[in-house]
PDB file of C-alpha atoms in Angstrom:
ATOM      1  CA  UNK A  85     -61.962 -33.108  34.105  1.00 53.00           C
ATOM      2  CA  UNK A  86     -65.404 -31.837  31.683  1.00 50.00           C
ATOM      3  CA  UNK A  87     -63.237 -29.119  30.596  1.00 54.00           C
ATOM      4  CA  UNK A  88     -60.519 -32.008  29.418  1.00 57.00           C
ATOM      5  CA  UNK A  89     -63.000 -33.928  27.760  1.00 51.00           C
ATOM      6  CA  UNK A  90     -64.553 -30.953  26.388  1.00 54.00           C
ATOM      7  CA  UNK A  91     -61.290 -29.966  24.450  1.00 54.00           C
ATOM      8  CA  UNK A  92     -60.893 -33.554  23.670  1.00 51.00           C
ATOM      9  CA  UNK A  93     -63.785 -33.702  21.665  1.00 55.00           C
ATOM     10  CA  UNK A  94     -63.593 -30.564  19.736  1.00 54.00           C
ATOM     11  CA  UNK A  95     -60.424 -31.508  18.584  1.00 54.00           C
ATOM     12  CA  UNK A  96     -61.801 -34.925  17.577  1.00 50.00           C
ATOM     13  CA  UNK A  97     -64.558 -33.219  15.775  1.00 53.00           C
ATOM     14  CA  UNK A  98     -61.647 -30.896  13.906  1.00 55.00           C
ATOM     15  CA  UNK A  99     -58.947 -33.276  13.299  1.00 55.00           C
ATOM     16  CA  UNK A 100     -61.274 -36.141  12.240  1.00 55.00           C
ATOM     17  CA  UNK A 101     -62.395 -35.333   8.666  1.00 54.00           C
ATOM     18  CA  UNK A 102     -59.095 -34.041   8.057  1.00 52.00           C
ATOM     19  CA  UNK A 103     -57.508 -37.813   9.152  1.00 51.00           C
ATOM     20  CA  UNK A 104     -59.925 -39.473   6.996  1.00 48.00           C
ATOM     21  CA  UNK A 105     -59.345 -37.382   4.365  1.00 51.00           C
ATOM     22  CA  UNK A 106     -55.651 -38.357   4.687  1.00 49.00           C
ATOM     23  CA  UNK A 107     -56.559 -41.453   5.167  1.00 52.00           C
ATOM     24  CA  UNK A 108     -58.814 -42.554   1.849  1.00 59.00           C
ATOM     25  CA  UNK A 109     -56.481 -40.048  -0.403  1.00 63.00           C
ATOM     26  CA  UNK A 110     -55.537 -42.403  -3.298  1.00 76.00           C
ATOM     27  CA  UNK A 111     -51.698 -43.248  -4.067  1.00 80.00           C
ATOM     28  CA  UNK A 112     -49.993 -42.597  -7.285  1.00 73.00           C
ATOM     29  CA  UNK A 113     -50.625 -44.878  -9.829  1.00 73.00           C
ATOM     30  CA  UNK A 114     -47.669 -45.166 -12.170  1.00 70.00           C
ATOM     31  CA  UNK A 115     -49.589 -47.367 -14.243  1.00 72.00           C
ATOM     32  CA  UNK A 116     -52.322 -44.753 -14.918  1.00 79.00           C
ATOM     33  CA  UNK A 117     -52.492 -41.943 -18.023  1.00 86.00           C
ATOM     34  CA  UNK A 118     -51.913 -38.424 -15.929  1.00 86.00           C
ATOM     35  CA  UNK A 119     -53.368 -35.385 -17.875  1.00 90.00           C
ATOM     36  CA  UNK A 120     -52.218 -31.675 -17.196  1.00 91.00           C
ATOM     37  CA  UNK A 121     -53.472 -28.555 -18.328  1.00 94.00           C
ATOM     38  CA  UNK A 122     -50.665 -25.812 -18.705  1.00 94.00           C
ATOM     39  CA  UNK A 123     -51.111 -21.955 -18.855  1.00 94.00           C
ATOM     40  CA  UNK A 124     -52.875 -21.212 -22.183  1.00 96.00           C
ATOM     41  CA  UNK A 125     -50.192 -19.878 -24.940  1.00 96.00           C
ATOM     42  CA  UNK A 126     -50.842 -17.031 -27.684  1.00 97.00           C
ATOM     43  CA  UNK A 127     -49.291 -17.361 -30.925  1.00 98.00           C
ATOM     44  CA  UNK A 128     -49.357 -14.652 -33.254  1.00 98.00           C
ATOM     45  CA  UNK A 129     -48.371 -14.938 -36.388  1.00 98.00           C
ATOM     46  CA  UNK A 130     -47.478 -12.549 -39.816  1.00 98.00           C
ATOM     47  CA  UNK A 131     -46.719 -14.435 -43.190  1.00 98.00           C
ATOM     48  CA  UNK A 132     -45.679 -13.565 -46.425  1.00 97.00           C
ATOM     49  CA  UNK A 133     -46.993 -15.365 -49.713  1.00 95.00           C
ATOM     50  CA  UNK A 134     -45.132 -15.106 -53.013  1.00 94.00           C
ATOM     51  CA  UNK A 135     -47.080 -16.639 -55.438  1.00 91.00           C
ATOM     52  CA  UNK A 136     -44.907 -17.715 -58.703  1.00 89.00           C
ATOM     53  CA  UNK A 137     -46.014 -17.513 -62.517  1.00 82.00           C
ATOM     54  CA  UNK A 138     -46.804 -20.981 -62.404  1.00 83.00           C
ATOM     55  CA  UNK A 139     -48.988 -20.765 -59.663  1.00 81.00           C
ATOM     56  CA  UNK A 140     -45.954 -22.248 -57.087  1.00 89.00           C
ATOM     57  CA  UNK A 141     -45.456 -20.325 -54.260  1.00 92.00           C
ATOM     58  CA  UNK A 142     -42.761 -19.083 -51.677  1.00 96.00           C
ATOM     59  CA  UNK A 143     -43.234 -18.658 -48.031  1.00 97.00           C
ATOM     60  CA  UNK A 144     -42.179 -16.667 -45.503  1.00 98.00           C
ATOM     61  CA  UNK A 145     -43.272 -16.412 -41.567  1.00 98.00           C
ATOM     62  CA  UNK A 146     -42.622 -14.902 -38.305  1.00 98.00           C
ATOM     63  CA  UNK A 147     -43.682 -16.420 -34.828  1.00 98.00           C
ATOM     64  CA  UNK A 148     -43.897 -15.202 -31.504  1.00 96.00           C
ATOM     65  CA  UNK A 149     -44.972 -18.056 -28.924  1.00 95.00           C
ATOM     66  CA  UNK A 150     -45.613 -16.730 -25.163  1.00 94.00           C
ATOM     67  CA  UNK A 151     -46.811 -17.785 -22.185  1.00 93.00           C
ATOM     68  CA  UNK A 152     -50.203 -16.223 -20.892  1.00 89.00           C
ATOM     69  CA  UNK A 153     -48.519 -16.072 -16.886  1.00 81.00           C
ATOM     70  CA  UNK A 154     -45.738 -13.693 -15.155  1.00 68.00           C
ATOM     71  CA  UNK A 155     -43.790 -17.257 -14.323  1.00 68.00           C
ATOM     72  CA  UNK A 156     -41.546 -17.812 -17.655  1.00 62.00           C
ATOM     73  CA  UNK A 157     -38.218 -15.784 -17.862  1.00 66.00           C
ATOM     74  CA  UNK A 158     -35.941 -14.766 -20.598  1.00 71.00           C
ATOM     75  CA  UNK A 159     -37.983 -13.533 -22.816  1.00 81.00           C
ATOM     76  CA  UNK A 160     -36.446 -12.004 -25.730  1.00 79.00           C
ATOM     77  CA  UNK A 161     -38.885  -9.399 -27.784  1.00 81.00           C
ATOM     78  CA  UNK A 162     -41.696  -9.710 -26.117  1.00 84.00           C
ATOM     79  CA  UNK A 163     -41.841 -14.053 -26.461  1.00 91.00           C
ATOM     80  CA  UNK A 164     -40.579 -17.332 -25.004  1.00 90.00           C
ATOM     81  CA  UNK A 165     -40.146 -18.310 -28.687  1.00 92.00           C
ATOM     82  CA  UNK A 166     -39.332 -17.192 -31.847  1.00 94.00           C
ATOM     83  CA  UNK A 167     -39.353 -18.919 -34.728  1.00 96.00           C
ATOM     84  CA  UNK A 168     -38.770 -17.899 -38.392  1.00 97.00           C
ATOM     85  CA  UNK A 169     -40.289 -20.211 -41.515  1.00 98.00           C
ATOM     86  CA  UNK A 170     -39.440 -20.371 -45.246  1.00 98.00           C
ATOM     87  CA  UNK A 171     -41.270 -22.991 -47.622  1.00 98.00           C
ATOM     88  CA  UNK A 172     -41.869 -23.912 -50.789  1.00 97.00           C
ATOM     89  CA  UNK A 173     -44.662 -26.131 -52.511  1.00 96.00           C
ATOM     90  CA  UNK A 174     -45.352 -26.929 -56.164  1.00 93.00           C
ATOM     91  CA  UNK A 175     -48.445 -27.869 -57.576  1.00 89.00           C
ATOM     92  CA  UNK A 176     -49.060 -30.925 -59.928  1.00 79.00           C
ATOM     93  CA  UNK A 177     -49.937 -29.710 -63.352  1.00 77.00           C
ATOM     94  CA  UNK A 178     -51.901 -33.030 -64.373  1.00 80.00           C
ATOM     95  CA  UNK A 179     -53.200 -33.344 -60.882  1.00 84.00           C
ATOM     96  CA  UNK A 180     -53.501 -29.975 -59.307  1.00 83.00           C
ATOM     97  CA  UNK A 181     -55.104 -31.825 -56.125  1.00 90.00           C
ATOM     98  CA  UNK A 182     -51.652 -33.177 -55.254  1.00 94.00           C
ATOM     99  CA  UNK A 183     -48.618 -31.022 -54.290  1.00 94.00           C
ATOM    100  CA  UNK A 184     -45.419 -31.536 -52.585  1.00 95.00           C
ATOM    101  CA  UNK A 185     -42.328 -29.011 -51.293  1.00 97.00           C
ATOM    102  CA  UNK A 186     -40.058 -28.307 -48.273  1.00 98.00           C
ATOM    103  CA  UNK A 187     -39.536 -26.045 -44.856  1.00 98.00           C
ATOM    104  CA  UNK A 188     -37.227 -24.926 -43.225  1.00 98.00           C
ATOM    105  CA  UNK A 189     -37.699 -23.103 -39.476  1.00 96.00           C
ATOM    106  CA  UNK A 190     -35.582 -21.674 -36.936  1.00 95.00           C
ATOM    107  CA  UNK A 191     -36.545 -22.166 -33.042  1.00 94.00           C
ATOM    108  CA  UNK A 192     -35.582 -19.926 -30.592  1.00 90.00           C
ATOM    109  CA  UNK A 193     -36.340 -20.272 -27.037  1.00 84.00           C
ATOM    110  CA  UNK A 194     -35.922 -18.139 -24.317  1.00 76.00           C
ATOM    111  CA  UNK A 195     -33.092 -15.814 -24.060  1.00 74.00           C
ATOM    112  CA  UNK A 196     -29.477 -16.407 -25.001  1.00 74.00           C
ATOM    113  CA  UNK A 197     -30.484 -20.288 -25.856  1.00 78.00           C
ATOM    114  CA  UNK A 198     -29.051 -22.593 -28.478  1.00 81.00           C
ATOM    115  CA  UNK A 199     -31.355 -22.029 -32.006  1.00 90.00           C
ATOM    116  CA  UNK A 200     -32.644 -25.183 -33.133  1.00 93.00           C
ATOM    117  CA  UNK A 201     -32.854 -25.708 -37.298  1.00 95.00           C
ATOM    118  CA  UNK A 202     -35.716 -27.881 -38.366  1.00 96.00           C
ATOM    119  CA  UNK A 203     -35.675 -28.832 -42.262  1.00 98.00           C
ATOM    120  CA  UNK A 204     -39.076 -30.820 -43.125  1.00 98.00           C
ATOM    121  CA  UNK A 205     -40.056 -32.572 -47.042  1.00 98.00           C
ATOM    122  CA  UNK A 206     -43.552 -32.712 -47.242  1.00 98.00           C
ATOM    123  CA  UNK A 207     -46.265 -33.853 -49.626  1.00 97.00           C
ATOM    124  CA  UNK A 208     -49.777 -32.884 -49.431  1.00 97.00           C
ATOM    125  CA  UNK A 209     -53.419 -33.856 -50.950  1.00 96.00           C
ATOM    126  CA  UNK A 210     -56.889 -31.638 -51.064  1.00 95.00           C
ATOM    127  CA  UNK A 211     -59.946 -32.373 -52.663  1.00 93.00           C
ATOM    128  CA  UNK A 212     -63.695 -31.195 -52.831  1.00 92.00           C
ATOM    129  CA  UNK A 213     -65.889 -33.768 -51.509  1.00 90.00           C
ATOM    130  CA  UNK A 214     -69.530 -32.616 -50.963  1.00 86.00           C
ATOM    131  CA  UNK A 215     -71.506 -29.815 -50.467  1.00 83.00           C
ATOM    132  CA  UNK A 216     -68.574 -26.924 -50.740  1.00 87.00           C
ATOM    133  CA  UNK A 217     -66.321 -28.801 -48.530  1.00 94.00           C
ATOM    134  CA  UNK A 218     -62.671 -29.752 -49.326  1.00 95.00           C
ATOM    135  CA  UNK A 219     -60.848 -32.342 -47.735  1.00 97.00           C
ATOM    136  CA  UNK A 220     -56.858 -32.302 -46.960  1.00 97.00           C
ATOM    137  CA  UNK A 221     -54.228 -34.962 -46.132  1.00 98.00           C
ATOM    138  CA  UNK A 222     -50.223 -33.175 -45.458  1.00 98.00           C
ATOM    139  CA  UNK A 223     -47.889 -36.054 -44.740  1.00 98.00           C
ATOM    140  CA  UNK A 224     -44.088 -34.856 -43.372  1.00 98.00           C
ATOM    141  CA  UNK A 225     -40.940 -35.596 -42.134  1.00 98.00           C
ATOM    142  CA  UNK A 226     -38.453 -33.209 -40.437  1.00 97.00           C
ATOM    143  CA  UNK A 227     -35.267 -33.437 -38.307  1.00 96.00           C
ATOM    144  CA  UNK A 228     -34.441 -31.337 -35.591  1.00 94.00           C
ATOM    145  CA  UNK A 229     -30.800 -29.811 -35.318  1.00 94.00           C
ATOM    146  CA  UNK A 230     -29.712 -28.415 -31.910  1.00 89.00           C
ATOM    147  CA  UNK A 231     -27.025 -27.913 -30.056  1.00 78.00           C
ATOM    148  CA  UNK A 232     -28.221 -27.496 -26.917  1.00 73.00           C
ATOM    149  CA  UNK A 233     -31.586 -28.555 -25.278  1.00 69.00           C
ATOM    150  CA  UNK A 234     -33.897 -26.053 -27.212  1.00 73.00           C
ATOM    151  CA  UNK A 235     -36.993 -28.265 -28.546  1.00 83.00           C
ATOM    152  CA  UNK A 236     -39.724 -26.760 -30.141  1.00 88.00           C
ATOM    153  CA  UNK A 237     -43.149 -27.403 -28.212  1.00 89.00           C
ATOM    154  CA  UNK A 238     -44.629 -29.169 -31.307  1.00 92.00           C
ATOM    155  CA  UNK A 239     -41.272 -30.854 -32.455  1.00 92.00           C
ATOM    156  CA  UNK A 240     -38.734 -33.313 -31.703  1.00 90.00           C
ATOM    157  CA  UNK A 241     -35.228 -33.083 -29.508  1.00 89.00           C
ATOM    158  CA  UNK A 242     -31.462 -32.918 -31.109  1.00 88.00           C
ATOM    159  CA  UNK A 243     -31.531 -35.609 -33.796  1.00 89.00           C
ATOM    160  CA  UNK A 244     -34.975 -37.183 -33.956  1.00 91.00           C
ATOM    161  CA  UNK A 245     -36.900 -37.549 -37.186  1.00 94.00           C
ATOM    162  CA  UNK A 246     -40.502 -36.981 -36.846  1.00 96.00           C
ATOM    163  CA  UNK A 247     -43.140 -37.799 -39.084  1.00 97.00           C
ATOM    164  CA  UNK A 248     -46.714 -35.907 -39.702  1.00 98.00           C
ATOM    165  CA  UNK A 249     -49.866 -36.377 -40.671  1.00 98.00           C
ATOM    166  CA  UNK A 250     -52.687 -33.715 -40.398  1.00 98.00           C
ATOM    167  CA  UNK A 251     -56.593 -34.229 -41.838  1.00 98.00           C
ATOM    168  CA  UNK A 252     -58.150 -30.852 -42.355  1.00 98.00           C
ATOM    169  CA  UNK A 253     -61.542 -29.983 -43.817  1.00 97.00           C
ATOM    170  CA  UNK A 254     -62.908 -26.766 -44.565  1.00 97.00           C
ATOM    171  CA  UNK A 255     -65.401 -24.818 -46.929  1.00 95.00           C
ATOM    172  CA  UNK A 256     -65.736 -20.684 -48.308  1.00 92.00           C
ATOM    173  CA  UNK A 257     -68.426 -18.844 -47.400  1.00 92.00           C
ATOM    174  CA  UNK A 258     -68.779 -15.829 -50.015  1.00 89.00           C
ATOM    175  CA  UNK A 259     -69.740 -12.745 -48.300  1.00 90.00           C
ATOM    176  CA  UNK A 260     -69.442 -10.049 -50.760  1.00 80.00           C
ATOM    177  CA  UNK A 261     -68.073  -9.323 -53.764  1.00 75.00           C
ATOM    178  CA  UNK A 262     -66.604 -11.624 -56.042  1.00 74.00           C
ATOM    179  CA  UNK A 263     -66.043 -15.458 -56.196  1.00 73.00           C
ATOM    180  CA  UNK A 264     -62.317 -14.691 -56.527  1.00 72.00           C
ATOM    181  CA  UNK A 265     -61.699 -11.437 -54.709  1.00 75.00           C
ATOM    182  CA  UNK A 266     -64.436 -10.540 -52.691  1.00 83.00           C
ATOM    183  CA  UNK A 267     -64.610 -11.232 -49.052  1.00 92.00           C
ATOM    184  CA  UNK A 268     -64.980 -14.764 -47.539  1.00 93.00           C
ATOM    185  CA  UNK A 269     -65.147 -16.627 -44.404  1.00 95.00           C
ATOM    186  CA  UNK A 270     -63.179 -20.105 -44.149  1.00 95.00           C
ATOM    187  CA  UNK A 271     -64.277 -22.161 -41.207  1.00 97.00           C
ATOM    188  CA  UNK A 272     -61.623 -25.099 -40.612  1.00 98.00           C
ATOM    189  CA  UNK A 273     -61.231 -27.731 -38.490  1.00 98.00           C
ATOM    190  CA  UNK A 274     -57.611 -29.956 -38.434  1.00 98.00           C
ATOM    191  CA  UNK A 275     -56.104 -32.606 -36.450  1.00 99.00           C
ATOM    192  CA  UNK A 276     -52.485 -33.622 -36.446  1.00 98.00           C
ATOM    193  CA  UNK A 277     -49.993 -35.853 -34.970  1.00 98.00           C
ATOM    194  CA  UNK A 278     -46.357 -36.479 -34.533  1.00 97.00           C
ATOM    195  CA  UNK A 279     -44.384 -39.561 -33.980  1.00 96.00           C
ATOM    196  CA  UNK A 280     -40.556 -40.098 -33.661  1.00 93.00           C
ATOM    197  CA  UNK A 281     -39.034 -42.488 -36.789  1.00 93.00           C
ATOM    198  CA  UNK A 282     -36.500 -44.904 -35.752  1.00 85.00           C
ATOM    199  CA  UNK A 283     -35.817 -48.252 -37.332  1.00 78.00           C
ATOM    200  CA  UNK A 284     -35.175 -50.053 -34.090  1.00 72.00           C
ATOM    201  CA  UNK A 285     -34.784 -49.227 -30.960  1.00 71.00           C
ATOM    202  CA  UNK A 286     -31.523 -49.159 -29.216  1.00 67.00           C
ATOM    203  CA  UNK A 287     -30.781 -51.029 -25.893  1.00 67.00           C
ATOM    204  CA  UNK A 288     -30.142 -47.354 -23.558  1.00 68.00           C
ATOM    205  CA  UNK A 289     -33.144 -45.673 -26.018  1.00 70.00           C
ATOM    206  CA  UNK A 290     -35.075 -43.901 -23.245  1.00 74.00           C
ATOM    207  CA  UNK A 291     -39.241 -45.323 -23.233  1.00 79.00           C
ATOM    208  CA  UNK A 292     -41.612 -43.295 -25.170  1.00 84.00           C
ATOM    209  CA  UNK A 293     -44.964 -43.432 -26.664  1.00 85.00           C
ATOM    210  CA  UNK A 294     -46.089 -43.820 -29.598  1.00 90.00           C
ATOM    211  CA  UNK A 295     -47.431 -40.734 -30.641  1.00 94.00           C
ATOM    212  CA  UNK A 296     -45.469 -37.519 -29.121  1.00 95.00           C
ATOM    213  CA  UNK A 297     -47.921 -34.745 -29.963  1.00 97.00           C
ATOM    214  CA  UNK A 298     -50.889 -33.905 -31.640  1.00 98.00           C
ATOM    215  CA  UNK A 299     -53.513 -30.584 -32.279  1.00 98.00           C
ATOM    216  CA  UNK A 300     -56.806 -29.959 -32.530  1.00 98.00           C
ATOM    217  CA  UNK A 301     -57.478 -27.049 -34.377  1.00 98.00           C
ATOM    218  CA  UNK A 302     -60.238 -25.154 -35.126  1.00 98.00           C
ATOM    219  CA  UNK A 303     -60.418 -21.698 -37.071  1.00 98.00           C
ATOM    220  CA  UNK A 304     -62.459 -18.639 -38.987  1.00 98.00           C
ATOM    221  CA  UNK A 305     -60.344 -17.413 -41.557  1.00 96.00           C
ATOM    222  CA  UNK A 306     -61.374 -14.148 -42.934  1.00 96.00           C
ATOM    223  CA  UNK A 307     -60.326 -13.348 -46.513  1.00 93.00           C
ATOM    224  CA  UNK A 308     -60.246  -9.535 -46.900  1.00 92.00           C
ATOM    225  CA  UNK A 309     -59.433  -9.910 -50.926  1.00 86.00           C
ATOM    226  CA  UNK A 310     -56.554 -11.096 -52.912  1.00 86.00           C
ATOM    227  CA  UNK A 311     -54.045  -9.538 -51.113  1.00 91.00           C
ATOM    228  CA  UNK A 312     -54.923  -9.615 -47.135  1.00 95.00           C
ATOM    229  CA  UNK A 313     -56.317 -12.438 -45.145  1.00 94.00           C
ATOM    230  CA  UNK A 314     -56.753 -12.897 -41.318  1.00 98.00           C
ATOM    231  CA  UNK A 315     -56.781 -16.024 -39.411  1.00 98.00           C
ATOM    232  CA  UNK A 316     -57.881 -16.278 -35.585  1.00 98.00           C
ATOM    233  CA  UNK A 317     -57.121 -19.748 -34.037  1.00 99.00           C
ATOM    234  CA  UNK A 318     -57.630 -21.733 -30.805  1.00 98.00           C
ATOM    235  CA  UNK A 319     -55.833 -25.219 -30.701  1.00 98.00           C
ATOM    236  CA  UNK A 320     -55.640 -28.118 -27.763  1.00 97.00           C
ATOM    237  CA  UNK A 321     -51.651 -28.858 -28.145  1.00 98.00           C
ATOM    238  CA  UNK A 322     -50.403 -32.055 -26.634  1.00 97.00           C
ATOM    239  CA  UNK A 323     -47.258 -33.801 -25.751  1.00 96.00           C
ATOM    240  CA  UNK A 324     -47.133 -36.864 -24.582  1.00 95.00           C
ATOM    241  CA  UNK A 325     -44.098 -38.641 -22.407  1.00 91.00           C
ATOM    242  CA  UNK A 326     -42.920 -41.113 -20.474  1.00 86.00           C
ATOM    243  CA  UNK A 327     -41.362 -39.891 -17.667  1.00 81.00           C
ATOM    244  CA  UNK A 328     -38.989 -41.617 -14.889  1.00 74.00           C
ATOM    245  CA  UNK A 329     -40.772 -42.674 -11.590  1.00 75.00           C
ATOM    246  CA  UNK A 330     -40.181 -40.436  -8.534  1.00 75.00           C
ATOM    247  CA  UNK A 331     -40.223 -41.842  -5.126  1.00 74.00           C
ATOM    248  CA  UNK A 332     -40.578 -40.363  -1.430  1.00 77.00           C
ATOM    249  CA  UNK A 333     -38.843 -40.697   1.750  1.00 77.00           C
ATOM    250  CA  UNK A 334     -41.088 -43.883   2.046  1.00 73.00           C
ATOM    251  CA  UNK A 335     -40.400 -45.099  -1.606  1.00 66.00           C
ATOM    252  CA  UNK A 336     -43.950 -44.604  -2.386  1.00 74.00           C
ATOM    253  CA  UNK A 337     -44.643 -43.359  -6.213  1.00 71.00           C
ATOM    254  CA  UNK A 338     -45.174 -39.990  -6.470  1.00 69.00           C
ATOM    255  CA  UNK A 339     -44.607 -39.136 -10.129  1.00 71.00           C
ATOM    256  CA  UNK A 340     -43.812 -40.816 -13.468  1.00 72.00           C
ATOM    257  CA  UNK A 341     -45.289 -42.871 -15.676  1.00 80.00           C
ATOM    258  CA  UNK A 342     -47.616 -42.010 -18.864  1.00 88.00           C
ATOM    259  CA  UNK A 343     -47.781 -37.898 -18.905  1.00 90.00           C
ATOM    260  CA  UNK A 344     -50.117 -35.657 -21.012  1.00 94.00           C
ATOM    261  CA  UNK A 345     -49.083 -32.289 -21.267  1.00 95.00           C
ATOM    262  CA  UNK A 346     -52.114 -29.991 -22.648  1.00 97.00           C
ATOM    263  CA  UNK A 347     -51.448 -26.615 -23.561  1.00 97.00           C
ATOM    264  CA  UNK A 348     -54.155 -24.457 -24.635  1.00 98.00           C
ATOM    265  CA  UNK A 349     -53.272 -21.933 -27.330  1.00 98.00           C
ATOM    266  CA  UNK A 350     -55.084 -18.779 -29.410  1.00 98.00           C
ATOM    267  CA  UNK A 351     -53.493 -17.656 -32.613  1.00 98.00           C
ATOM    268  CA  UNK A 352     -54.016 -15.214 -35.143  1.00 98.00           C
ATOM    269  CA  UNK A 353     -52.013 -15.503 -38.334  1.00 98.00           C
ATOM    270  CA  UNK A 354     -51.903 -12.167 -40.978  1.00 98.00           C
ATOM    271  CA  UNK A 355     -51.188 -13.210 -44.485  1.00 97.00           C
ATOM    272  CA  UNK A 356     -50.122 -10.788 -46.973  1.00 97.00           C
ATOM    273  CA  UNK A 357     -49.883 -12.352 -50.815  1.00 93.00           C
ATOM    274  CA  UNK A 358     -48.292 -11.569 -53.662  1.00 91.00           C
ATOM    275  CA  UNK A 359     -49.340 -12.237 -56.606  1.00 85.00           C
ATOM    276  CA  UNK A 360     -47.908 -11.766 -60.112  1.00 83.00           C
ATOM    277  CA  UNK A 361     -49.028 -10.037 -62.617  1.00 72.00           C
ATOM    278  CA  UNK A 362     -51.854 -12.159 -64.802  1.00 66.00           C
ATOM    279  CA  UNK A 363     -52.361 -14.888 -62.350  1.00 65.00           C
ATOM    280  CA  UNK A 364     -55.459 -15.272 -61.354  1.00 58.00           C
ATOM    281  CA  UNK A 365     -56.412 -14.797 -57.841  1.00 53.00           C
ATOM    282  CA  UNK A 366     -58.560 -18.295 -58.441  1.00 56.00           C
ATOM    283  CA  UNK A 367     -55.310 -20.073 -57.622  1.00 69.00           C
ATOM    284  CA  UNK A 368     -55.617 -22.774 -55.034  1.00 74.00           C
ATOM    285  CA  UNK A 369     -54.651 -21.148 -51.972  1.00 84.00           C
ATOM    286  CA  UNK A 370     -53.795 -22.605 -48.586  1.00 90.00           C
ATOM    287  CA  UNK A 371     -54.866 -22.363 -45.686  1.00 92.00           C
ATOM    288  CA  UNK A 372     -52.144 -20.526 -43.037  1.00 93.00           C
ATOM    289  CA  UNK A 373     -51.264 -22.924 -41.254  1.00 94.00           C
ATOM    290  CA  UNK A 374     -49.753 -24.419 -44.222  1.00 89.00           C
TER     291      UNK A 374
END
């Protein structure tokens, strides 16, 4: 009979904080904002800058997006996503502060998946302000065009418009050489978000939120002379959904509601410009992620 009770209480002992535990552990609450940090992405980047007489230029870029874990599959070159860029912006020539032009990209993800084709009109606005510093405003729109579920991470599904803004601020720090094509270091920090443009929404229109995604950027860019530059990159990506409820056996909640996707990412971007012959290397140049 001790030896009973014995037993009895050691297991008492074991299983107790474990019950409690059980117990006190809080249910779902759909109502709540859920936030969850994905496996950190590295986006590397090589562009190509061809400045025009007028001081216009022509872009194009090459992007490999990949997943920093051995769980993604289909992988095609090395990435989970490709995407290919081509833009063009024109400067004002009474106000050279303003400018406005057009993208175009191409989204691949994954292996053997539908491309998606995302044309975007955008106008932009930088300034100096004080102390070296110069202030920028880029304003967008852009449709996405797929026919199958491909979505970029930082765009819209089959159909949407989305609109942008993004508020950067940066400043050149001359290191050696000349003003125009010595070295120079170009600290940056940018935030932008993203929200789907619809008149009115219809009666089956899933829920969303208002904003879909935003990114806090921050970056070094190092200007090697006219020609090369090199941009490293860390960002805080986020999407942000409404997702259906989930339910268990029970029909308690157990997922659903309000959803913050985080996804830590490191870039590096190498730009290679071109620039005609007696243009200035003085031009107003952008920064790379244009």
């Amino acid at each position: 009979m001790l030896k009973e009770l014995t037993i009895l209480s050691i297991s008492v002992l074991l299983l107790g904080p474990a019950a409690a535990q059980a117990q006190t552990t809080p249910a779902y609450d759909m109502s709540a904002t859920h936030r969850y940090v994905q496996a950190t992405q590295l986006w590397p980047q090589v562009q190509g800058e061809f400045v025009l007489a007028n001081g216009d230029y022509l872009l194009l870029s090459l992007r490999g997006q990949r997943v920093l874990n051995d769980l993604a599959g289909g992988r095609s070159l090395g990435f989970d996503t490709r995407q290919a860029l081509v833009g063009y912006e024109n400067f004002g020539r009474r106000n050279p502060h303003w400018s406005y032009g057009a993208t175009a990209r191409l989204v691949g993800v994954g292996s053997g998946q539908p491309v998606a084709f995302v044309p975007e009109v955008l106008g932009r606005h930088r300034s100096p302000i004080f102390g070296g510093l110069t202030l920028g405003q880029r304003l967008s729109v852009e449709r996405t065009f797929s026919s199958g579920s491909t979505q970029p991470l930082d765009g819209g599904p089959d159909g949407q418009f989305w609109g942008r803004l993004r508020v950067d601020a940066e400043r050149l720090f001359y290191v050696g050489g000349s003003r125009e094509t010595g070295v120079a270091l170009r600290p940056r920090l940018s935030y932008e978000a993203a929200t789907h443009l619809r008149l009115q929404k219809a009666t089956n229109d899933p829920d969303e939120r208002t904003i879909q995604y935003t990114a806090l950027r921050g970056e070094v860019g190092l200007r090697l002379g006219p020609v090369v530059d090199v941009t490293p990159w860390f960002a805080y990506q986020t999407r942000y959904l409404e997702t259906l409820p989930q339910y268990d056996a029970k029909g308690n909640a157990t997922a659903g509601g309000k959803l913050n996707q985080v996804y830590p990412t490191f870039g590096l971007d190498l730009r290679f410009t071109l620039l005609p012959e007696g243009l200035g290397a003085d031009r107003q140049q952008l920064p790379t992620q244009h």
